[in-house]
XYZ file of C-alpha atoms in Angstrom:
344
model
C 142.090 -60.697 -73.526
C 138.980 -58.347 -73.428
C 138.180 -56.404 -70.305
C 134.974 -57.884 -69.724
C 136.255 -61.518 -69.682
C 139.038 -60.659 -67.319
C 135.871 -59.549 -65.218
C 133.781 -62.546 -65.967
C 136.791 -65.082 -64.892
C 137.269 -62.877 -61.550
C 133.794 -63.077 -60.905
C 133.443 -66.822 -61.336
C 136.740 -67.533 -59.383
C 135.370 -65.239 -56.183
C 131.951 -67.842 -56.261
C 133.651 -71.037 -56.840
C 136.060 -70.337 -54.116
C 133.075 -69.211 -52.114
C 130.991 -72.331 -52.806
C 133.248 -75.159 -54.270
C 135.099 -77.912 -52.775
C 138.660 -76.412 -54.172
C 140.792 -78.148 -51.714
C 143.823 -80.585 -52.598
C 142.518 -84.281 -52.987
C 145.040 -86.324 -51.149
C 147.887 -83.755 -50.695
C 148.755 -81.658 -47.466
C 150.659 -78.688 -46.559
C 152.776 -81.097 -44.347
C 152.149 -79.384 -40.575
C 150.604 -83.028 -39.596
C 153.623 -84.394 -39.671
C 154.974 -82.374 -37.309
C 154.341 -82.346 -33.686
C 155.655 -79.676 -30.751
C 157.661 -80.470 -27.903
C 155.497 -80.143 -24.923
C 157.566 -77.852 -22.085
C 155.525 -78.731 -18.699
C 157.632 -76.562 -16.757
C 156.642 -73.303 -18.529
C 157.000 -70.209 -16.872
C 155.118 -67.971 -19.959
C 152.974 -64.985 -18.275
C 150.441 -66.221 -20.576
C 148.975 -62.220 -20.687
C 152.179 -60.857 -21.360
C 152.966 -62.809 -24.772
C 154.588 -60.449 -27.216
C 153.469 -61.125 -30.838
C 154.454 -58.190 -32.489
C 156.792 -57.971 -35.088
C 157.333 -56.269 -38.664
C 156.424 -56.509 -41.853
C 159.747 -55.275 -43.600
C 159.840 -51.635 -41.706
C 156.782 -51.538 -40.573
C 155.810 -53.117 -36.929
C 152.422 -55.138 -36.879
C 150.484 -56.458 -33.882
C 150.449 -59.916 -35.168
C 152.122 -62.299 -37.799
C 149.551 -62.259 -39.788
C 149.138 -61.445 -43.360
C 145.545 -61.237 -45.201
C 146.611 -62.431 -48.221
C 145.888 -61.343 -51.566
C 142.352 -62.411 -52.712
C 140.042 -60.154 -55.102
C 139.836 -57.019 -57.216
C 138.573 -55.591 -60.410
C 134.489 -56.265 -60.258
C 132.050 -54.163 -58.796
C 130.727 -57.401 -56.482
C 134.696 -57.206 -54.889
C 134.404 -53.793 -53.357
C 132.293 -54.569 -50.307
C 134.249 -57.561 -49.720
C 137.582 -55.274 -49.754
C 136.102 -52.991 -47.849
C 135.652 -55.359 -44.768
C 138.720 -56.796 -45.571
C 140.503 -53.726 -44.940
C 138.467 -52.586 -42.102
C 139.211 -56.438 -40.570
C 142.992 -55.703 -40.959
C 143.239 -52.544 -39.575
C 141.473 -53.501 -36.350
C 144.178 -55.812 -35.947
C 146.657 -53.759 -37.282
C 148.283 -56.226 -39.877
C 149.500 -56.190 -43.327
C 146.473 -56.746 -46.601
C 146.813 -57.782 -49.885
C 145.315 -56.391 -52.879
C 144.043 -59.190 -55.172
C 145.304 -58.898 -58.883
C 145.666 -55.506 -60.199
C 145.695 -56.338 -63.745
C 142.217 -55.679 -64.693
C 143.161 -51.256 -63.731
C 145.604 -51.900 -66.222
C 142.815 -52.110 -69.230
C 140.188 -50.173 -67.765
C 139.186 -47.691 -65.432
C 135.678 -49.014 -64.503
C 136.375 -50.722 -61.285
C 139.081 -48.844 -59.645
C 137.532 -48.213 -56.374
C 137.509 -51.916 -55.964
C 141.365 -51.180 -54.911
C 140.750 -47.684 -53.803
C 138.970 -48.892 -50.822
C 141.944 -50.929 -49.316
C 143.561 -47.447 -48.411
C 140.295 -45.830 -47.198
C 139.498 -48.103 -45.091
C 142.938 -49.887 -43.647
C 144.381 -46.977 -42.272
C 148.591 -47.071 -42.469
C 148.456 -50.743 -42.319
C 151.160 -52.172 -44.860
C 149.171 -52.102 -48.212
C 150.652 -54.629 -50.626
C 149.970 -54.406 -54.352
C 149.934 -57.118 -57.028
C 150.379 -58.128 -60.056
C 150.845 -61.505 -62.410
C 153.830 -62.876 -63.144
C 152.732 -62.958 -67.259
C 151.843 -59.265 -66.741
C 155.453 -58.372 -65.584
C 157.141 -60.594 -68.116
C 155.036 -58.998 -70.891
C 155.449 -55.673 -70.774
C 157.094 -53.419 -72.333
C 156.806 -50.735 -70.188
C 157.043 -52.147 -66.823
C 158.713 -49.862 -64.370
C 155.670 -47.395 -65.574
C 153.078 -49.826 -65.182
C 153.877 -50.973 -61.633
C 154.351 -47.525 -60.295
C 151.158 -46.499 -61.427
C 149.547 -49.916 -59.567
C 152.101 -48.455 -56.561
C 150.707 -44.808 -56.584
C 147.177 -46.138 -57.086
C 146.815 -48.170 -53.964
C 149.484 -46.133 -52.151
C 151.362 -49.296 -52.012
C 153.657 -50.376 -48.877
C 154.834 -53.438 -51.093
C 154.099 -55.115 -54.391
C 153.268 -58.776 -54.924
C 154.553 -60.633 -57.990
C 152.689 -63.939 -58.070
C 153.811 -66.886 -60.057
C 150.728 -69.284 -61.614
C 152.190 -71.097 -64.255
C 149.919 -74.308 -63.395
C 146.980 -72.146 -63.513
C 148.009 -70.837 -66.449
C 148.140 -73.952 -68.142
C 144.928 -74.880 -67.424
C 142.988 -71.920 -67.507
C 141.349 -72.190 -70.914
C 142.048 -68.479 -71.334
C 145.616 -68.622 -69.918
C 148.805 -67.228 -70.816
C 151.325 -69.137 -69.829
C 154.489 -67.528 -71.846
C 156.780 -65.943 -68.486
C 159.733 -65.518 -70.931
C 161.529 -62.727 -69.771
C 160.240 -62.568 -66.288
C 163.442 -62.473 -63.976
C 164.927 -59.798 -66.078
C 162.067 -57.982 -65.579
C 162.551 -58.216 -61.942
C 165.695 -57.097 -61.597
C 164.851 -54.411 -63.850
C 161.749 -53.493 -60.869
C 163.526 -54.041 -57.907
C 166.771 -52.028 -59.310
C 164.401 -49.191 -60.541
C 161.666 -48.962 -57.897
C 162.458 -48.905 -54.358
C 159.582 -50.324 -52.368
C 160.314 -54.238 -51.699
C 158.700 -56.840 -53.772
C 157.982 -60.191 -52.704
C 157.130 -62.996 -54.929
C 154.666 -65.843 -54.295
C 152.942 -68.657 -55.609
C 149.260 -69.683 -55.513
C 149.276 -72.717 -53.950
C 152.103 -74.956 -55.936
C 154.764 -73.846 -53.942
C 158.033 -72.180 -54.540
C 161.442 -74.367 -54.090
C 164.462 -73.377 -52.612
C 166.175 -73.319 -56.264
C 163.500 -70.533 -57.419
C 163.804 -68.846 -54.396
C 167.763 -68.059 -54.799
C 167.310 -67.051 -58.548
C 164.468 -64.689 -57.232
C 166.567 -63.301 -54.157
C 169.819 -62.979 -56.859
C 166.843 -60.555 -58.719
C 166.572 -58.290 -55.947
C 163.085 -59.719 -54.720
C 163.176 -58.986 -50.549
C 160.193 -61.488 -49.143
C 159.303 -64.423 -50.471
C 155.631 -65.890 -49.901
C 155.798 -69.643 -50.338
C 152.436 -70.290 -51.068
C 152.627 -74.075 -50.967
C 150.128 -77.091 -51.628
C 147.452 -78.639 -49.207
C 144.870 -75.800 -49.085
C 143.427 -73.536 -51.931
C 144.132 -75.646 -55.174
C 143.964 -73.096 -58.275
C 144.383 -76.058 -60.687
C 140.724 -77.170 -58.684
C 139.317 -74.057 -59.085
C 140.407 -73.755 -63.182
C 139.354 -77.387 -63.681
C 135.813 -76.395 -62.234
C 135.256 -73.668 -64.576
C 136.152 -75.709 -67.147
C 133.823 -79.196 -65.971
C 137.251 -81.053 -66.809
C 139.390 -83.732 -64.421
C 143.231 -83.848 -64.676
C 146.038 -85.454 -62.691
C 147.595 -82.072 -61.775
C 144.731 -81.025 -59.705
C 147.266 -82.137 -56.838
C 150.792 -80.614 -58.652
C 152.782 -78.819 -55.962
C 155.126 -78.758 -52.925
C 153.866 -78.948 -49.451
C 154.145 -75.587 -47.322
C 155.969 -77.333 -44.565
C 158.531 -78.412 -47.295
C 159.020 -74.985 -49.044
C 159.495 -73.292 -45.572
C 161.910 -75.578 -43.843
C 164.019 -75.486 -47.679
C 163.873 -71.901 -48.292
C 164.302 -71.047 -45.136
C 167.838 -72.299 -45.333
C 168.438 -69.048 -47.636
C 168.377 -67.358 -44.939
C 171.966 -67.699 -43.966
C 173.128 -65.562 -47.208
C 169.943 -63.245 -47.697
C 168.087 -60.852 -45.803
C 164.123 -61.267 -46.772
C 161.060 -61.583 -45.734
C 160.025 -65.577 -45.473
C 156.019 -65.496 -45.707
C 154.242 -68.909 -45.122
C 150.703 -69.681 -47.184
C 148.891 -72.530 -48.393
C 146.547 -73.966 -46.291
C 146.867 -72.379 -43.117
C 143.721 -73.489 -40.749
C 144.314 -72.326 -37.019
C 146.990 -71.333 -34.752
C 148.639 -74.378 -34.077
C 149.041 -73.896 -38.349
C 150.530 -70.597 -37.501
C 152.649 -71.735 -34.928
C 154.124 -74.451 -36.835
C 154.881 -72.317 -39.648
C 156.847 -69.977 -37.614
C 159.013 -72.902 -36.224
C 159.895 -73.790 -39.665
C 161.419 -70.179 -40.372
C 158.668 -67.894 -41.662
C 158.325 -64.382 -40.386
C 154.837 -63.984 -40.953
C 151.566 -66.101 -42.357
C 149.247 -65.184 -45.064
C 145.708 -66.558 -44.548
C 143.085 -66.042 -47.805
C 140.042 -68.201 -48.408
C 139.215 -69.132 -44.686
C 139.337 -65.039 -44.228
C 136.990 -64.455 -47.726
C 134.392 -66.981 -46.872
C 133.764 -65.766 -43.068
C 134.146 -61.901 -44.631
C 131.568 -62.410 -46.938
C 129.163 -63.209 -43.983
C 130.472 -59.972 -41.721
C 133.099 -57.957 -40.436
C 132.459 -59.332 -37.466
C 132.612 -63.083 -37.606
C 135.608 -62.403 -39.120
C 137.036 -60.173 -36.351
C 136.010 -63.496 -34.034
C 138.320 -65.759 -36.210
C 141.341 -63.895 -36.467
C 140.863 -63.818 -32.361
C 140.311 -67.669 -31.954
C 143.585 -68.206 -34.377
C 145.677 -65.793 -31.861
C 144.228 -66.865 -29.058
C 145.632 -70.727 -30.123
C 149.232 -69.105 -31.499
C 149.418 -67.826 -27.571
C 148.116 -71.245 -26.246
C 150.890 -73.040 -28.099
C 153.535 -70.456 -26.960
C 152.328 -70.650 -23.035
C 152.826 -74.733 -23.456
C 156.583 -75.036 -25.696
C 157.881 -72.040 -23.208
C 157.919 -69.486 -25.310
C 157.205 -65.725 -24.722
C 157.330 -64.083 -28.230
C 157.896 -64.613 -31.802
C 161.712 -64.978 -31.045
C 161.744 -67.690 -29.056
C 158.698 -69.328 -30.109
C 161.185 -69.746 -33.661
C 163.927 -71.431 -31.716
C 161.527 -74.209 -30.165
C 161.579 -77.897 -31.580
C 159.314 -78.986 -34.054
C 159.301 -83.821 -34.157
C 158.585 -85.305 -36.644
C 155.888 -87.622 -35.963
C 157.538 -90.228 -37.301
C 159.949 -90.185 -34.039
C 157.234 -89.986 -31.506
C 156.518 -93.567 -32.136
């Protein structure tokens, strides 16, 4: 595919997720079916609530991740730039959006230069497609030059294969991909998580990946940014897969069940809206929570309405920690989650 169409797509998927309804139609990520259990008696020193934790070796002041969004067009640089600025002043781990594009052409580099500048020692985490990896034929090269050229703390591997599919310029041919891993992860020693973009990954993909050598998985389930939507816009067409995908809630409490045999990284996406989102995902077993369109459409505006969101969605985490009795991260994970279904 030529450079400038690769630039062209980017552009248009930065202003439809900017402008378009590109939610799921009927399906959720699953947190409303889940409820907390209420602790009355709490004795949380509501100003002393501990939410740090790490981001593989790092330690971060929240569990927060500012997931992966844009890269590779000139119009994406300010909106990094803020991006990074936004995550260093709450000293949490960024994404890079896809690095592809600085694989066929130099023109837009600073468009992922400006993550380092600007984030400080944050953990930086790269990325790249999952078609890319599978693809190449020089891949240990490639990703250590996307590594070196970001200053990496991690790389991202995401998995589209729906988008793919529908994008009228995909390319959907992944043959070859978890050999590819494993050859990454044995040659390359910064962790690499793998996630979806919004279809979810089960617990069955999420073995096969760990057996690869992959150290976080990021979930990335259905019920908020629909990429299918978003491909089906650009290309005025309708199709019953607009809704294709596994619920967050679902892919969190299942793959969190790896956790018995595999150390990793459990990262929950996919429609995160507010604290009480946050809060629920923890419950179910993720470490951390990655947060991307809600985050680009304030950014866009400024650095600082942003700043005031990220604030309001800690400021709820702590609420819901003060009421279930829970002082940090740690304990706010060992708290019960019912099912609505038992509340009535």
């Amino acid at each position: 595919m030529s450079n400038s169409k690769v630039v062209k797509r980017k552009k248009e998927h930065i202003n439809i997720c900017l402008n378009e309804d590109v939610n799921f139609l009927t399906k959720s990520n699953g947190f409303d079916n889940y409820e907390f259990e209420h602790y009355a008696i709490t004795e949380v020193e509501f100003d002393k609530i501990d939410l740090t934790t790490k981001f593989f070796s790092k330690k971060i002041f929240y569990p927060i991740l500012i997931s992966s969004m844009t890269g590779g067009t000139k119009e994406s640089e300010k909106i990094n730039e803020r991006l990074a600025i936004v995550a260093k002043t709450f000293n949490i781990p960024i994404g890079v959006g896809s690095q592809r594009q600085s694989l066929d052409n130099k023109k837009y580099l600073e468009s992922y230069k400006v993550f380092r500048k600007n984030c400080g020692n944050v953990p930086l985490v790269g990325n790249i497609g999952a078609y890319q990896v599978a693809n190449s034929k020089n891949v240990v090269e490639e990703i250590n030059y996307l590594i070196d050229l970001i200053e990496a703390d991690a790389m991202i591997i995401h998995l589209n294969p729906l988008q793919e599919i529908l994008q009228k310029e995909g390319e959907p041919n992944f043959k070859g991909l978890l050999k590819n891993i494993e050859k990454l992860t044995s040659k390359i020693r910064l962790p690499f998580v793998v996630k979806e973009v919004g279809c979810g990954i089960s617990k069955t993909a999420a073995k096969k990946l760990l057996d690869a050598g992959v150290k976080g998985i990021d979930v990335a389930g259905a019920g908020g940014t629909s990429w299918a939507a978003v491909e089906l816009l650009r290309n005025g067409q309708k199709s019953i897969f607009r809704d294709w995908g596994l619920p967050t809630s679902y892919c969190l409490r299942t793959v969190s069940e790896l956790k018995k045999d595999y150390n990793f990284l459990l990262i929950s996406s996919g429609g995160i809206a507010n604290g009480i989102d946050i809060a629920k995902s923890l419950t179910l077993g993720a470490d951390i929570v990655g947060i991307a369109r809600l985050i680009l459409k304030s950014v866009v505006n400024s650095i600082e309405d942003t700043v005031k969101l990220l604030e309001l969605w800690i400021d709820e985490l702590k609420k819901v920690m003060y009421l279930t009795g829970a002082q940090n991260i740690g304990e706010l994970k060992k708290v019960k989650l019912i099912k609505k279904s038992e509340l009535y």
